[in-house]
Short mmCIF file of C-alpha atoms in Angstrom, two decimals:
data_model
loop_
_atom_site.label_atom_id
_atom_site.label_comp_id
_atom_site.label_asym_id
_atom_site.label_seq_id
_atom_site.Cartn_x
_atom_site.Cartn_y
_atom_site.Cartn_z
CA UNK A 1 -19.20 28.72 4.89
CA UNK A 2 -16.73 27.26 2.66
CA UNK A 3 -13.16 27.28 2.58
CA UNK A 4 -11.58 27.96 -0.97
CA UNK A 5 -8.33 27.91 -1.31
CA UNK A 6 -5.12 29.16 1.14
CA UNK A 7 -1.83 31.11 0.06
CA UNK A 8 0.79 29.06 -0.80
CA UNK A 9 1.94 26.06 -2.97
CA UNK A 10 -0.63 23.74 -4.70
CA UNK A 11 -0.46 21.29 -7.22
CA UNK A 12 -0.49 23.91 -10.17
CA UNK A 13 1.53 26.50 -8.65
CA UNK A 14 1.97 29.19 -5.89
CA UNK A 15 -0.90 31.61 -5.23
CA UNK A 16 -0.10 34.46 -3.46
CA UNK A 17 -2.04 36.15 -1.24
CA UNK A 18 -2.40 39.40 -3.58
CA UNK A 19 -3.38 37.39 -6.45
CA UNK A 20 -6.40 35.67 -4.22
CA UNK A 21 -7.35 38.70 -3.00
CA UNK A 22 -7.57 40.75 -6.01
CA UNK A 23 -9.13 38.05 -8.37
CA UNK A 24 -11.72 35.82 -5.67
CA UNK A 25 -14.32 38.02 -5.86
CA UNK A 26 -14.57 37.63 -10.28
CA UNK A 27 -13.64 34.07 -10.32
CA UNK A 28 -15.76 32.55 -7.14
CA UNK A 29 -18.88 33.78 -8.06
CA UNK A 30 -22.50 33.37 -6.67
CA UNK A 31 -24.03 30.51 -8.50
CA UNK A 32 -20.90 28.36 -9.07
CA UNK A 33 -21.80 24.82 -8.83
CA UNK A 34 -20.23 22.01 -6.28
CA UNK A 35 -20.10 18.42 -6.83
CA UNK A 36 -18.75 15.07 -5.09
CA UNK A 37 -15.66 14.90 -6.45
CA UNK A 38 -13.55 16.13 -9.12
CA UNK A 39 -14.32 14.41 -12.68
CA UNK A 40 -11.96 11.88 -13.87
CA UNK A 41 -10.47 11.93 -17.72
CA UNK A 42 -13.18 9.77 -18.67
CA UNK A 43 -15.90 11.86 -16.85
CA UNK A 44 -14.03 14.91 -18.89
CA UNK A 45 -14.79 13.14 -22.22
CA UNK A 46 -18.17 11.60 -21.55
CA UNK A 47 -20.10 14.39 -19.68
CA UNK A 48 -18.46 17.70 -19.82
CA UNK A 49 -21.39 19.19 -18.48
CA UNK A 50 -20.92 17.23 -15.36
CA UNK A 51 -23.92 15.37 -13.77
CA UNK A 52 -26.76 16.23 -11.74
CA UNK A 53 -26.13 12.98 -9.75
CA UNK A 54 -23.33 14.60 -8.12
CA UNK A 55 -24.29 18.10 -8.00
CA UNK A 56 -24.33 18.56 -4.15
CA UNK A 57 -24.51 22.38 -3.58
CA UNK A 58 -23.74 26.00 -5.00
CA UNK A 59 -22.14 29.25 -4.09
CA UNK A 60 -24.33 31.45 -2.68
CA UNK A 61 -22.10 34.59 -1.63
CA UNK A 62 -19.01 35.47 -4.02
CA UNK A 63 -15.46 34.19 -2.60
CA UNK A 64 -13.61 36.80 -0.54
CA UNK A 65 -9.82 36.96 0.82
CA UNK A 66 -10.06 37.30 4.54
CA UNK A 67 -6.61 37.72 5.74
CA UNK A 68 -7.93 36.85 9.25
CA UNK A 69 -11.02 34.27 8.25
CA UNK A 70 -12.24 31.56 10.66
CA UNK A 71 -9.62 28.97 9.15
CA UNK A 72 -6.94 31.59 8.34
CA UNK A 73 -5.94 33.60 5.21
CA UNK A 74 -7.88 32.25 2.48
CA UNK A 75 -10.74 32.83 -0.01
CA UNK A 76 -14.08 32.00 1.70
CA UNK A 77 -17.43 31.38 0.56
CA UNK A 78 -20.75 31.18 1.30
CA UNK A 79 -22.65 28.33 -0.06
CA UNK A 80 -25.82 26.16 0.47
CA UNK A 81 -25.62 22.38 0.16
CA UNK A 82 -28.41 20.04 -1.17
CA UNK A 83 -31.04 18.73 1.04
CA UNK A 84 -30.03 15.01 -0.09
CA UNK A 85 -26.37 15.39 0.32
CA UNK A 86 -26.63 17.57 3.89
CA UNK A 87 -25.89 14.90 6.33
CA UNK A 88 -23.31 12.92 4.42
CA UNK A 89 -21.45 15.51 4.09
CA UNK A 90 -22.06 17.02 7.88
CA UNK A 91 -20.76 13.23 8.68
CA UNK A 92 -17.40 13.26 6.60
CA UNK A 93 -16.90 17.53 6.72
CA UNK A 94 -13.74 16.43 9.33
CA UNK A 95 -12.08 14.36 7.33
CA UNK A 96 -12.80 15.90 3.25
CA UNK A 97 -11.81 19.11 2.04
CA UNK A 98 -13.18 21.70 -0.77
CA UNK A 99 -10.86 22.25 -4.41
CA UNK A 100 -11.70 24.52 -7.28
CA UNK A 101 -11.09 23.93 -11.04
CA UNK A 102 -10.47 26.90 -12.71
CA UNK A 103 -8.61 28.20 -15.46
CA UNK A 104 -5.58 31.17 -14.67
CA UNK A 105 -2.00 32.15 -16.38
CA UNK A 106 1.29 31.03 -14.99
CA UNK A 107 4.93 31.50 -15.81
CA UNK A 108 7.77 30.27 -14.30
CA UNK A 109 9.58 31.57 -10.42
CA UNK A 110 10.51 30.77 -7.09
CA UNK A 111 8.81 31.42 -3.84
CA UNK A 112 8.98 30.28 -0.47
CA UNK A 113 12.20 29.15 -1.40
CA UNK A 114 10.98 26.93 -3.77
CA UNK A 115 10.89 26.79 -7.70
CA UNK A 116 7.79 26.21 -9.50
CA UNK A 117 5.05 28.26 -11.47
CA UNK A 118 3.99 31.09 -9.93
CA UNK A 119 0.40 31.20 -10.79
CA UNK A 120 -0.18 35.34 -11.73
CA UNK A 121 -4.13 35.04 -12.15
CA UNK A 122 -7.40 33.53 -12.20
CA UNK A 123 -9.38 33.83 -14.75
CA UNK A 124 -12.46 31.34 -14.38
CA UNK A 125 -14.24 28.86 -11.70
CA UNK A 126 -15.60 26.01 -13.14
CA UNK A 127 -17.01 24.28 -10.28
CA UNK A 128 -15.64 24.01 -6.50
CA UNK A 129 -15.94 20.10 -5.47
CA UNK A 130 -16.10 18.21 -2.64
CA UNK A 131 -12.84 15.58 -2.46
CA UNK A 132 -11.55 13.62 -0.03
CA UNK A 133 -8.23 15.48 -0.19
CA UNK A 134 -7.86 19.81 -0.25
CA UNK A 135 -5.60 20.50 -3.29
CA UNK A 136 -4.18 23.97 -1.32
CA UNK A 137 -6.68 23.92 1.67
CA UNK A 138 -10.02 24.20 1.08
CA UNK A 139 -12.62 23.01 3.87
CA UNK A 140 -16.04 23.17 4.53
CA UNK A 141 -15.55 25.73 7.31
CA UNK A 142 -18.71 25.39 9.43
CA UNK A 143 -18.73 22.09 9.94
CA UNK A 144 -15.40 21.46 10.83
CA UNK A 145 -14.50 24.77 13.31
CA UNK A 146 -17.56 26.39 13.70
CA UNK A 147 -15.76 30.00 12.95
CA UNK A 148 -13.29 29.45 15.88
CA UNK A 149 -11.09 32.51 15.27
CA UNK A 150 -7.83 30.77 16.89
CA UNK A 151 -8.76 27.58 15.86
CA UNK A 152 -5.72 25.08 14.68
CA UNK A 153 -4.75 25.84 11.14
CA UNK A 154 -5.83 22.56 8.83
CA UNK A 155 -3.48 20.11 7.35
CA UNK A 156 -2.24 20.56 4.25
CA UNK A 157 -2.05 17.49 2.04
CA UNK A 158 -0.37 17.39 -1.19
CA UNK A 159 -2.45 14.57 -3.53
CA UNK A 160 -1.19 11.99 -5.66
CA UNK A 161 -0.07 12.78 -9.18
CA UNK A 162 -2.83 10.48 -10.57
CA UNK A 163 -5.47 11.70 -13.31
CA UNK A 164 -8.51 9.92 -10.85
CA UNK A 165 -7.10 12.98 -7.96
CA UNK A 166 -6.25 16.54 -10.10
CA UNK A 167 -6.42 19.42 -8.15
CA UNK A 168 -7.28 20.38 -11.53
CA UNK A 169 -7.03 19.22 -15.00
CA UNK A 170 -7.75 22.72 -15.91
CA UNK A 171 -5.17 24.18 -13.44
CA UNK A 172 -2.71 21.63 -15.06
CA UNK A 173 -3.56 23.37 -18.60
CA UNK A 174 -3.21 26.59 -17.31
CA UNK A 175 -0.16 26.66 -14.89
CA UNK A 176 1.87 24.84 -17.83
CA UNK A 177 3.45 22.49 -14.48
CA UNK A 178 5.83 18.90 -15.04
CA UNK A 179 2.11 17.21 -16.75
CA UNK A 180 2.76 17.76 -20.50
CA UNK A 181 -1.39 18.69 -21.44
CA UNK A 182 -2.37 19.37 -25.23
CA UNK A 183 -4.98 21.72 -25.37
CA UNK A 184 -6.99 21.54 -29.10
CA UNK A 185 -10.24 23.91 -29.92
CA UNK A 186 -11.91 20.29 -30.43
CA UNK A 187 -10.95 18.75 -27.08
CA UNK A 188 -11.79 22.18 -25.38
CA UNK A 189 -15.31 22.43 -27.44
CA UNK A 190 -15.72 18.25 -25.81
CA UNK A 191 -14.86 19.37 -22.53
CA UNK A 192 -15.93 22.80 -22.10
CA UNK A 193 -18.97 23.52 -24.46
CA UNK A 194 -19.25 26.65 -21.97
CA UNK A 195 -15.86 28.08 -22.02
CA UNK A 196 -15.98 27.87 -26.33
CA UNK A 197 -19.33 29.49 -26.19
CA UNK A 198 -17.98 32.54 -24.01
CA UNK A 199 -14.96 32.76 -25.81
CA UNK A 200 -16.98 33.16 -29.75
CA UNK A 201 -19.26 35.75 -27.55
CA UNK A 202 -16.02 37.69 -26.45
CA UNK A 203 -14.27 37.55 -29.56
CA UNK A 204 -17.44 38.67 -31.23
CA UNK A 205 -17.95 41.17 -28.95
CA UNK A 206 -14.47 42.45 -29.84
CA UNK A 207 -14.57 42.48 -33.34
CA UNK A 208 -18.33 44.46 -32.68
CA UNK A 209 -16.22 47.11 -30.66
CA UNK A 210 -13.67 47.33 -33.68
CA UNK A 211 -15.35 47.75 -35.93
CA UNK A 212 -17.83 50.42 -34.45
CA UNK A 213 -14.47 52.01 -33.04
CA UNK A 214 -13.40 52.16 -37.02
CA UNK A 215 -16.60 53.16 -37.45
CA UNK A 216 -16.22 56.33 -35.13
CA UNK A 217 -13.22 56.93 -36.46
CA UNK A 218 -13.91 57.09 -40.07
CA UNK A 219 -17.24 59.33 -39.06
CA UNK A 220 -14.54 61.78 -37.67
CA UNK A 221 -12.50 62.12 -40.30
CA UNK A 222 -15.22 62.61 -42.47
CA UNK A 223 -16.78 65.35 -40.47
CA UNK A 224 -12.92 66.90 -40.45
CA UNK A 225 -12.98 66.77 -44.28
CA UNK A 226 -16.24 68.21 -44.61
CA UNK A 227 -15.20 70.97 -42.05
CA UNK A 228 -12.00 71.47 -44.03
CA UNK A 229 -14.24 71.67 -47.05
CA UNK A 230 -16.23 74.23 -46.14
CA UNK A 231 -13.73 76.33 -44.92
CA UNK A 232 -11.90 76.59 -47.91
CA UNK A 233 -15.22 77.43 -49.45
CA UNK A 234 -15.59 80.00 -47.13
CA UNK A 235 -12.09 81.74 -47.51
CA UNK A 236 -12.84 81.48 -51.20
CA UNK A 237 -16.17 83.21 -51.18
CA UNK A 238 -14.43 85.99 -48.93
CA UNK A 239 -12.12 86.01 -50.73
CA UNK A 240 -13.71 86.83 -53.90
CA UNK A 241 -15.93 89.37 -51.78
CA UNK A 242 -12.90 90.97 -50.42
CA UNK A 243 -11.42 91.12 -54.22
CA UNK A 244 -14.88 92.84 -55.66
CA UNK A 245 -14.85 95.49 -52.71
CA UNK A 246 -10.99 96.20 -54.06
CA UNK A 247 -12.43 96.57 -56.95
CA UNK A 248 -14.69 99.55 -56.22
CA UNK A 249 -11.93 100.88 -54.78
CA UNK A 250 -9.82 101.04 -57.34
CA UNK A 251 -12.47 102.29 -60.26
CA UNK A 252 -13.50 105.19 -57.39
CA UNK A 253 -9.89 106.31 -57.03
CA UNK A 254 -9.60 106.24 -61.15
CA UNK A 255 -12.65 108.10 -61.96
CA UNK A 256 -10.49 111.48 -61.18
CA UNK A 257 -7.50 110.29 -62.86
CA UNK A 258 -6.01 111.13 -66.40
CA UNK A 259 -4.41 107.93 -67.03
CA UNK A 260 -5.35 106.65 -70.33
CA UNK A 261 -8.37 103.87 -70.33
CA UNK A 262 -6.02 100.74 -71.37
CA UNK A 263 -3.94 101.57 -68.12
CA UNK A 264 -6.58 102.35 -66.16
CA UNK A 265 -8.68 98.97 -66.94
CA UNK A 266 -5.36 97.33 -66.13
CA UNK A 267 -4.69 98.61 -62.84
CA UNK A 268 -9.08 97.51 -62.30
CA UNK A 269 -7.68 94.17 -63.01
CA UNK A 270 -4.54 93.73 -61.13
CA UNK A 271 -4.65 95.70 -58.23
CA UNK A 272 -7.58 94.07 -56.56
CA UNK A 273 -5.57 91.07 -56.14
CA UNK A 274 -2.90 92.91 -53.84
CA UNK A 275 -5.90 93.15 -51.32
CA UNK A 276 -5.02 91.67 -47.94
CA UNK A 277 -6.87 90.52 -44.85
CA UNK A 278 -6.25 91.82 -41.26
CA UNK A 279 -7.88 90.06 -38.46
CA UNK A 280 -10.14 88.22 -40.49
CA UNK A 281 -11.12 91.59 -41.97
CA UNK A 282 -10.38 93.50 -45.60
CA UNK A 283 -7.69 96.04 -44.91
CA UNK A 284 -9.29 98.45 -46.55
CA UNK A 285 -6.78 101.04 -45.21
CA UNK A 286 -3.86 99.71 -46.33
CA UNK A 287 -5.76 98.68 -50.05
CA UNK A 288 -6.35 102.22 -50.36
CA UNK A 289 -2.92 103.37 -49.74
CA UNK A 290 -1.61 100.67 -51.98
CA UNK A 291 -3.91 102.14 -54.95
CA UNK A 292 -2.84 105.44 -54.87
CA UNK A 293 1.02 104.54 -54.87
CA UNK A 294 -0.09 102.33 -57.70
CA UNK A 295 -1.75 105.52 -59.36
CA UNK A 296 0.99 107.69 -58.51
CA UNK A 297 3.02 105.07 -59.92
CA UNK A 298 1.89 104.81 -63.35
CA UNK A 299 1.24 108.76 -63.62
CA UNK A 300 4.84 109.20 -63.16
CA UNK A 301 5.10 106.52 -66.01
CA UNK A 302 3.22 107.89 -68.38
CA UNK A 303 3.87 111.84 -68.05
CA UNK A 304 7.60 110.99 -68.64
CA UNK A 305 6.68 109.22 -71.82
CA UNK A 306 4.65 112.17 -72.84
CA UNK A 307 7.29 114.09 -72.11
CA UNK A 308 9.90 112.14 -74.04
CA UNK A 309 7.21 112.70 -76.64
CA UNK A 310 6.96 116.58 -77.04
CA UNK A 311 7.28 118.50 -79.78
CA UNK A 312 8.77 115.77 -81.32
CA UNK A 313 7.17 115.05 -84.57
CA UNK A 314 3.59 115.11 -82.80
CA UNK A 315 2.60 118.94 -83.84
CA UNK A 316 1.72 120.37 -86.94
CA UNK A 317 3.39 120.79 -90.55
CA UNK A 318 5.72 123.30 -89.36
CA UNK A 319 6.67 121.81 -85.40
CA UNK A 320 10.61 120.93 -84.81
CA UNK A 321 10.41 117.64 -83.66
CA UNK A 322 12.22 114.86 -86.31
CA UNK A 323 10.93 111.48 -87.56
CA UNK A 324 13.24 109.89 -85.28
CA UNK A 325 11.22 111.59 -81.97
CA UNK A 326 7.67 109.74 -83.03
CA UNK A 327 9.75 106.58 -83.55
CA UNK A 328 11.12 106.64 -80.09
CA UNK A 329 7.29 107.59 -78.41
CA UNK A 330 6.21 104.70 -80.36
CA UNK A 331 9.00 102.42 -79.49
CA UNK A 332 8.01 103.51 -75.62
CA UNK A 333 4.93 102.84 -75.74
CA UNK A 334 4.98 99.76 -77.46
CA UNK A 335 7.59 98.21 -74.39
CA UNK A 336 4.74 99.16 -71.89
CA UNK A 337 2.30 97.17 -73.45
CA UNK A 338 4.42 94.23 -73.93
CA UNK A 339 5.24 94.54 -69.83
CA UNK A 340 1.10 94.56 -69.77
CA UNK A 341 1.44 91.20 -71.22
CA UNK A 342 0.10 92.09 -74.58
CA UNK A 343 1.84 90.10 -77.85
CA UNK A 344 4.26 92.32 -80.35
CA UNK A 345 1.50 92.69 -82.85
CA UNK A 346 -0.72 93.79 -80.13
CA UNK A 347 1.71 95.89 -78.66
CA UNK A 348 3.02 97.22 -81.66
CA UNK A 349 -0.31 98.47 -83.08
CA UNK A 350 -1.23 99.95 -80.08
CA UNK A 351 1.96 101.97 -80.23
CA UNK A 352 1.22 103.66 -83.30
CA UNK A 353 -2.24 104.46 -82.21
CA UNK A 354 -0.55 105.95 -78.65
CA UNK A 355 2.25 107.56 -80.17
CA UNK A 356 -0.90 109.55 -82.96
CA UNK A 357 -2.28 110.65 -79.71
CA UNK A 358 -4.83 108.11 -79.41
CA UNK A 359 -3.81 106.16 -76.00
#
């Protein structure tokens, strides 16, 4: 069992117990590697990759905050160390400790009473190493206690500022502390092949979601126009079904009537358009009641225009009407058909055909 890391101030920053506990078990994972020693600047630049010459162990159980562990509150850790480096390290466990180098966010606060940058997460483990001094308490926890539970907390140190002793390079880069640290895509692709190749996969796999979300989205929209579409199709054939059936209805009512043909293939034209829908239904009540008004309606019209035209100039050699009467039917008649819509020559010829009696 390993010792991590502890609550508190590091090197990099404050890490608080919350942030331990809610991000160990994603960044310590099963697998993570452990070597003698952190990697100096020049072990950065020559072998990113880190060597198999020092590779001494791995995690074998994911980190875990254990508010009452063996040591303390701290992350803790399973791990198995290699056959060549067992008794070395069982010799020195007492006097080493464990560090991490990972990559996290930090901004600037105050805790503890002290100012500094408060390290808000974790993001990735590189590798947990053996060093000669903890950077914020890390221990190899069997060897050194043997999972006393009231056992003496450990010393903390605090290591020199020197780039041969980081608590972590990477930290440094990520807590933004006093170290001034450029970070370029070409020193990160030197120094962490790994971490490029998982950020192109992540960023890939982002623009992948994108663009399948736009995708999805412009599927939708096309189904929605399609939809729309076809329901104004639909209204429009009902529409035109509903406007046939008024149809029938109107040439039915007419068959009985006496209105002259012109006015009764007018009101066949017109009045089918006043048809309405009622529930998604033709009204067909309320059509028919509108056709007889509109019957009624022009009845009234023309018997008063047949009237104005009695015995006025429209009987025989010897009838009392005067010239002027047959002018005025005309003149009636010939104003109807111009409200019908027809032109004045139209209109006017029909006239004298109505007003001979042949309307």
């Amino acid at each position: 069992l390993i010792k991590i890391i502890t609550p508190g101030w590091g090197t990099s920053g404050y890490y608080s117990e919350s942030m331990l506990e809610r991000d160990a078990p994603a960044v310590y994972q099963a697998g993570t590697q452990m070597f003698l020693d952190h990697p100096t600047a020049a072990d950065e630049k020559a072998r990113p990759e880190r060597s198999l010459t020092t590779l001494a162990g791995f995690i074998t159980e994911g980190g875990k905050f254990l508010k009452t562990g063996p040591q303390g509150p701290g992350v803790y850790a399973k791990a198995q160390i290699l056959s060549p480096y067992r008794g070395f390290l069982n010799e020195v466990a007492q006097i080493i400790g464990v560090s991490h180098r990972a990559l996290g966010k930090g901004t600037p606060g105050s805790a503890e009473g002290r100012q500094g940058k408060i390290i808000e997460s974790l993001t990735k483990c590189f590798s947990v190493d053996f060093v000669t001094l903890p950077g914020r308490g890390g221990a190899i926890v069997p060897m050194l206690e043997a999972y006393r539970k009231n056992s003496e907390s450990l010393i903390e140190h605090e290591p020199p500022a020197d780039d041969e002793l980081n608590e972590d390079t990477n930290e440094e880069i990520m807590a933004g502390n006093d170290k001034e640290t450029v970070i370029t895509v070409e020193s990160l692709r030197k120094t962490h092949p790994a971490l490029i190749t998982e950020i192109r996969e992540s960023i890939m796999q982002e623009i992948q979601t994108s663009e399948s979300a736009k995708q999805k989205e412009a599927e939708h929209k096309q189904v929605l126009k399609e939809n729309q579409d076809m329901k104004i199709e639909l209204d429009r054939l009902r529409e035109a079904q509903v406007i046939q059936e008024a149809g029938k209805i109107v040439a039915k009512a007419l068959e009985k009537s006496a209105l002259p043909a012109i006015t009764k293939a007018r009101l066949i034209e017109t009045v089918p358009k006043l048809a309405r829908m009622k529930d998604g239904k033709f009204d067909e009540a309320a059509f028919t009641e509108a056709v007889t008004t509109a019957i009624k309606t022009e009845t009234d019209y023309v018997a008063k225009l047949t009237e104005s035209g009695k015995v006025k100039g429209m009987g025989g050699s010897g009838g009392s009407g005067t010239p002027s009467d047959g002018t005025k039917l005309k003149e009636a008649f010939k104003q109807q058909y111009l409200r019908e819509g027809l032109t004045v020559e139209q209109a006017e010829l029909k006239a004298t055909i109505a007003a001979a009696g042949g309307r």
